[in-house]
XYZ file of C-alpha atoms in Angstrom:
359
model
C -35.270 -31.983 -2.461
C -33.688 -33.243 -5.493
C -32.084 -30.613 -7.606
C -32.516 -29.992 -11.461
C -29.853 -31.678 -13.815
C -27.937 -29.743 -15.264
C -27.170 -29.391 -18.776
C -24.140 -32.264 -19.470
C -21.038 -31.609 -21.805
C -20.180 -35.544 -23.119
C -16.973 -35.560 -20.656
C -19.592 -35.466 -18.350
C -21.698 -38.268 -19.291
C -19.105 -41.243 -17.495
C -19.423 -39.206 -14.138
C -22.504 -38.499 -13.884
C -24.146 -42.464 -15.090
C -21.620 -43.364 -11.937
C -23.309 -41.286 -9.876
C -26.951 -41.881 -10.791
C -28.613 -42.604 -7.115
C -29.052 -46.757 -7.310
C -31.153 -48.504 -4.223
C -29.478 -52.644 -4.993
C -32.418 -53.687 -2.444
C -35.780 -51.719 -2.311
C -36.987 -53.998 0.322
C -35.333 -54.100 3.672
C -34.687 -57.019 6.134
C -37.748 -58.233 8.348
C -37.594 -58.430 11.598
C -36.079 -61.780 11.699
C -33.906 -61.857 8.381
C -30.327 -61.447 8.044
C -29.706 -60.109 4.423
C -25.934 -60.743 2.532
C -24.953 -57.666 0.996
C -21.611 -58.594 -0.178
C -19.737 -61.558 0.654
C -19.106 -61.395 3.987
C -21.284 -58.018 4.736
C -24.659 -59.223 6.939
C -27.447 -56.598 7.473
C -29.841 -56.712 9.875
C -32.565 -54.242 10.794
C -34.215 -53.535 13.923
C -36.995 -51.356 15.108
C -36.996 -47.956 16.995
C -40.067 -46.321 18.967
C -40.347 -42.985 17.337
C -40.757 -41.503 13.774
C -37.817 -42.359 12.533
C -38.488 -46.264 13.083
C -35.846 -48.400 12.281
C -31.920 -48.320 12.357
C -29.564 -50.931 10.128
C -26.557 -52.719 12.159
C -23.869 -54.222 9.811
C -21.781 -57.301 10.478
C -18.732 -57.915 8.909
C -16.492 -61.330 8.265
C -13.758 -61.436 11.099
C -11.875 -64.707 11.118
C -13.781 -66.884 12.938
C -16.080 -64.553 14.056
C -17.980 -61.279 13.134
C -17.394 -57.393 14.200
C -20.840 -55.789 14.883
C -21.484 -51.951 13.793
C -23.517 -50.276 16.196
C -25.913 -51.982 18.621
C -29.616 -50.850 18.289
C -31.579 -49.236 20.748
C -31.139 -49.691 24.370
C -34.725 -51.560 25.293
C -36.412 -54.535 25.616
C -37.643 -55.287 22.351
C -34.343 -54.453 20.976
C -32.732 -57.272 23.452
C -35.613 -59.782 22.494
C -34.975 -59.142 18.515
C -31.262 -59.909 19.262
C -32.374 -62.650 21.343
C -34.110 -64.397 18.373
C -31.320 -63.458 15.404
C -28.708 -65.050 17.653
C -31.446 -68.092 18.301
C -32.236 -68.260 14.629
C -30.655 -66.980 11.460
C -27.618 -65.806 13.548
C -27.281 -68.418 15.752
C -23.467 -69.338 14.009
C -22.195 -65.977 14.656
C -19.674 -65.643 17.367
C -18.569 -61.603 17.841
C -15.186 -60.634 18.211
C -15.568 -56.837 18.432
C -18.347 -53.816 18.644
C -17.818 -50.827 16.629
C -20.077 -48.217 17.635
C -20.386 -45.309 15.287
C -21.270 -42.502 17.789
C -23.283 -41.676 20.970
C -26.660 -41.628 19.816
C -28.916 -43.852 21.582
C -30.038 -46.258 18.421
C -26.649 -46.916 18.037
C -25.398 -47.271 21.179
C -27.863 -48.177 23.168
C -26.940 -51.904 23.805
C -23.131 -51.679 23.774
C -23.159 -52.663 27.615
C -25.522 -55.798 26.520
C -23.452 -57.385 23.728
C -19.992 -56.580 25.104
C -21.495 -58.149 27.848
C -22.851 -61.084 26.005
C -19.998 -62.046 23.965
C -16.891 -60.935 25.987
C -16.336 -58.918 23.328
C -13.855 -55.087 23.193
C -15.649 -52.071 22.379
C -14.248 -49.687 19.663
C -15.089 -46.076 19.812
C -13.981 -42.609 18.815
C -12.784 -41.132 21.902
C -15.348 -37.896 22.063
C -18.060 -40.611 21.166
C -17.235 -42.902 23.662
C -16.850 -40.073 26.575
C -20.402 -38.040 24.784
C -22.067 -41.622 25.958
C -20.779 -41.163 29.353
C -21.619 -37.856 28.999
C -25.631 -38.674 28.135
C -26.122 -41.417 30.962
C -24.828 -38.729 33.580
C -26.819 -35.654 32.226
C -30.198 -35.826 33.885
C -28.933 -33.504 36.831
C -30.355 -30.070 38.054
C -28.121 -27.584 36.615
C -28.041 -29.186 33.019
C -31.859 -29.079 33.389
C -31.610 -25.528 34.254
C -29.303 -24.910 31.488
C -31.361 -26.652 28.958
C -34.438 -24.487 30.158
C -32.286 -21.031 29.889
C -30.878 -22.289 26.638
C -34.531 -22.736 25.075
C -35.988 -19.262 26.852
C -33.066 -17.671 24.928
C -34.502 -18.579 21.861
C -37.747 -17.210 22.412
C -39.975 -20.779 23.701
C -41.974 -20.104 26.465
C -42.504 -22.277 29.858
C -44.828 -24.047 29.074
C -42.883 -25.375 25.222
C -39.507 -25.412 27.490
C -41.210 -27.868 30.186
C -42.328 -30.377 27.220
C -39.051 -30.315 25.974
C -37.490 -31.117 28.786
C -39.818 -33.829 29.751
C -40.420 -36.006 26.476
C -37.987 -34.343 24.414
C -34.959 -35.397 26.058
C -36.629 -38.737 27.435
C -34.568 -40.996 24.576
C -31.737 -39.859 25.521
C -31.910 -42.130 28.574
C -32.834 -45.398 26.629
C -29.279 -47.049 27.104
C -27.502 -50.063 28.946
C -24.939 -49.548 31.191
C -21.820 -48.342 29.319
C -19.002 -50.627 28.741
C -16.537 -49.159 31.607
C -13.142 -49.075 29.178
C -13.150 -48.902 24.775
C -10.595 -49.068 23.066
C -10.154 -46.219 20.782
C -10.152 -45.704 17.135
C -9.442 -42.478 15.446
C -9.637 -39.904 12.019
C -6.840 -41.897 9.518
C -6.627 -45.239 11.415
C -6.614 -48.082 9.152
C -7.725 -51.101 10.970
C -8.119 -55.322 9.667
C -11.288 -57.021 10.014
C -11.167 -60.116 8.834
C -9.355 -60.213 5.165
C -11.064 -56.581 5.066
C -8.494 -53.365 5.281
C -10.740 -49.715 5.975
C -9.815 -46.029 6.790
C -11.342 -44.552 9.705
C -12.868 -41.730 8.627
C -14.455 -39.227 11.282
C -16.933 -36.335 11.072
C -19.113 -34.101 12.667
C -22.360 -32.421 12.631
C -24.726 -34.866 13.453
C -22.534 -36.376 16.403
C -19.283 -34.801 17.415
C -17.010 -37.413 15.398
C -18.660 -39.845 14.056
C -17.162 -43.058 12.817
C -17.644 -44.516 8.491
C -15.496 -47.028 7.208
C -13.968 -47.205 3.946
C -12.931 -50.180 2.319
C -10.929 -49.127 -0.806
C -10.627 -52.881 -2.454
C -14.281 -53.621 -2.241
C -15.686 -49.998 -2.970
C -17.593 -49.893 0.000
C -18.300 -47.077 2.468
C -20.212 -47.688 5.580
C -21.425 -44.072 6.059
C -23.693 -44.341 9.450
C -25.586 -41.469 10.187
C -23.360 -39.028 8.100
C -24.777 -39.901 4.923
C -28.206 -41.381 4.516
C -30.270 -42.772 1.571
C -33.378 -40.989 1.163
C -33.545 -38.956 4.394
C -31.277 -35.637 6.151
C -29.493 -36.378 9.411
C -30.324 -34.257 11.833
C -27.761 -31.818 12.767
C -28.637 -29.512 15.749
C -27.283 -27.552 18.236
C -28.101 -28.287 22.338
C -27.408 -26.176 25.558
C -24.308 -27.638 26.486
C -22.423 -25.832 22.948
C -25.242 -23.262 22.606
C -22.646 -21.481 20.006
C -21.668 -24.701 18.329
C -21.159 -24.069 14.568
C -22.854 -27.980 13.823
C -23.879 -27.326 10.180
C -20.535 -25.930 9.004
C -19.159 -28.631 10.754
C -21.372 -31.220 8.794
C -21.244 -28.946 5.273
C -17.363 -29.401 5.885
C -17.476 -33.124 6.752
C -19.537 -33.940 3.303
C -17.085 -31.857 1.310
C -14.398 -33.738 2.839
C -15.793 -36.957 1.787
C -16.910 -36.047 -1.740
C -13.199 -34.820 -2.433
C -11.850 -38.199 -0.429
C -13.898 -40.496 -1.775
C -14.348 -42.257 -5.587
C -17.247 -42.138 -7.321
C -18.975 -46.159 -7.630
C -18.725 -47.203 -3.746
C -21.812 -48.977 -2.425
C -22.877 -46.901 0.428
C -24.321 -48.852 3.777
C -26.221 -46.072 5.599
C -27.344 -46.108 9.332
C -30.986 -45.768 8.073
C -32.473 -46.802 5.078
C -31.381 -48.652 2.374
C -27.758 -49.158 0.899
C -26.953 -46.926 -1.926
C -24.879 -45.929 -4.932
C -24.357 -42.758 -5.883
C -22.077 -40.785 -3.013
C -21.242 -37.845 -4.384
C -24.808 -37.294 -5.735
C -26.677 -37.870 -3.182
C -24.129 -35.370 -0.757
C -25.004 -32.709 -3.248
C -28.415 -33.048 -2.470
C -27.838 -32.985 0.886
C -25.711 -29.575 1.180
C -28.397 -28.139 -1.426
C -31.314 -29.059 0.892
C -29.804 -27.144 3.444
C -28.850 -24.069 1.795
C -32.418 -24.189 0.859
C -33.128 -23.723 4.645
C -30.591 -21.348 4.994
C -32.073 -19.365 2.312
C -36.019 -19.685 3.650
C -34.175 -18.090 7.055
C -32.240 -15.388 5.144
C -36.151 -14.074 4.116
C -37.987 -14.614 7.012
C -35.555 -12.375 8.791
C -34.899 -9.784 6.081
C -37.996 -7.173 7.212
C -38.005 -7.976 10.904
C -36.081 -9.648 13.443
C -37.156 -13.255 14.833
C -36.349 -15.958 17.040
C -35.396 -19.118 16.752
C -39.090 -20.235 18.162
C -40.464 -18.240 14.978
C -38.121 -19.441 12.554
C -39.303 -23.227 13.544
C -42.856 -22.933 11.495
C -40.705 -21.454 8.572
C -38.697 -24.304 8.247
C -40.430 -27.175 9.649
C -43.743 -26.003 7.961
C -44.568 -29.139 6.618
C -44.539 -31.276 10.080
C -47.095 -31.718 13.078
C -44.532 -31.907 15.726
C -44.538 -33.439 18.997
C -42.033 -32.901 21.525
C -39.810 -35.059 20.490
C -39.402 -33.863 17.261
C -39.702 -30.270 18.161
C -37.328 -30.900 20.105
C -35.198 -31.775 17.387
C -36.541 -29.221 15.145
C -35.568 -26.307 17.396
C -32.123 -28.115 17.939
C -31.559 -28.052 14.103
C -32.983 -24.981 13.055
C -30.914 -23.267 15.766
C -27.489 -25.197 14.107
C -28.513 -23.036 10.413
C -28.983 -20.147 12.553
C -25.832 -20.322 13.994
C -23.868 -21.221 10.651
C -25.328 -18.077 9.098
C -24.168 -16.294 12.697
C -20.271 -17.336 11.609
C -20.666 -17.014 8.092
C -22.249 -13.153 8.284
C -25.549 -13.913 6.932
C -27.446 -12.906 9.891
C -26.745 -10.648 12.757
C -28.070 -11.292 16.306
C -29.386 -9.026 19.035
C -30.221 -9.551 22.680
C -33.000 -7.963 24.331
C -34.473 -9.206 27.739
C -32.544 -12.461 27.408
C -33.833 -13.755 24.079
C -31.889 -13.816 20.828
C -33.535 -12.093 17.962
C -32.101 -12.570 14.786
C -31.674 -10.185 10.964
C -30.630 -11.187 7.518
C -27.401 -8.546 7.058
């Protein structure tokens, strides 16, 4: 995935030593540690029950107490790792305020159980907030039957849609109650925490608008899931958008930030480890998926396909269970659909499933 260097005129030297991809830590926080990354900047780690297996949370100096960002995952063994930071190594930390980045379950999956816990406000985007209602309320009929049709569309049969819909949407569940009320943060908000001033910055793709914070005076950029160290977000497409342009959206987000954004911030990711070397590593990042794009553009240029046969061209590398192809099919239907609006492929219908053509 990493791209050749090119050939460097000396102006070019000072930018691109900045932007040489630097992990500060290779190791991450155990289970039990609490790790200072800058003064006042805790990270903890804590584990997740699929593939991808952890996610970090971040705590940041506020007063006399701390702001938490994000929450972990919404079981028990999440609760009972919390259980023994706040016992142990975090057992002076009082929180004033939960920032959760967006609606996926790994991040927002104990909101309910620390607001809860510490009488503490919850502090949202507004489409995050309501997408969280949105996935503790989906698990009804219809949506079931408009997940299925969505999948037959692109060419999986019965027996692929029913996994999908069994253990591929089964996270999606793994959530506490929902705070009832948030308060709302937005795109261009500059909020305090602690001595701390950051932009709100919003994006989409992965999530609909996803929450990073930038701190201008310290150089630091709490990316989430937007921008990660060594690994792609996913960025897919699901039934209840089916036409949802996701990867434009996310190619247009990391443009956004790369022209936004200086060069030397340390970079605390949602998973993995925290980075230097922004601009770099979102170069990477758009090139990795033009690289998909491209692998599409040939599959399709001799014969039409669906998305079900465009999976193994992408995702040739992977076993997949159906969890992940799950995921898979989600994202390699968000590069079809970006090629869709940007006239790389053409799309035709016959006996309800989409076939697709490089133009």
């Amino acid at each position: 995935m990493h791209s050749k260097p090119d050939t460097h005129s000396k102006t070019d030297l000072v930018a691109s030593s900045a932007e040489a991809l630097r992990y500060p830590w290779e190791n991450h926080p155990g289970q039990d540690q609490v790790v200072e990354v800058m003064p006042g900047i805790l990270w903890v780690r804590l584990k997740l029950p699929f593939r991808l297996n952890h996610v970090n949370i971040y705590l940041l100096a506020d007063g006399d107490g701390w702001a938490m960002v994000d929450s972990g995952f919404g079981n028990e063994e999440s609760i009972a790792a919390w259980s023994a930071l706040f016992d142990g190594p975090l057992s002076h930390v009082r929180i004033t305020r939960l920032i959760v980045t967006h609606s996926h379950p790994d991040h927002v999956g104990l909101a309910g159980w620390i607001v809860e816990r510490f009488g503490c406000p919850l502090h949202m985007s507004q489409v995050e907030y309501l997408q969280s209602v949105y996935h503790q309320n989906r698990g009804t009929e219809e949506r079931r039957n408009a997940q299925a049709l969505f999948f037959r569309r692109h060419g999986m049969d019965e027996n692929l849609t029913d996994k999908l819909l069994g253990r591929g949407q089964d996270y999606l569940k793994r959530v506490s109650v929902l705070p009832p009320s948030y308060r709302r943060i937005s795109h261009g908000d500059e909020i305090s925490i602690g001595t701390r001033r950051f932009k709100v910055i919003t994006g989409g793709g992965h999530a609909l608008d996803q929450v990073m914070l930038y701190c201008a005076a310290d150089k630091l950029f709490l990316s989430a899931d937007q921008v990660l160290s060594k690994i792609s977000p996913n960025v897919s497409v699901w039934a209840v958008e089916p036409e949802q342009n996701s990867l434009g959206e996310y190619l247009a987000s990391l443009a956004s930030l790369t022209t936004t954004l200086p060069y030397d911030l340390m970079v605390l990711p949602g998973h993995g480890v925290p980075f230097y070397g922004l601009k770099t590593r979102i170069k990477q990042l758009a090139d990795h998926h033009e690289d998909r794009c491209r692998l599409i553009a040939e599959a399709c240029r001799e014969s039409s396909k669906t998305s079900k046969e465009l999976v193994p061209v992408v995702f040739h590398k992977h076993v997949l269970d159906p969890h992940q192809m799950g995921f898979a099919a989600g994202e390699l239907i968000a590069h079809v659909n970006y090629m869709l609006v940007e006239g790389r492929l053409t799309a035709e219908e016959t006996d309800g499933v989409l076939r697709f053509r490089t133009t």
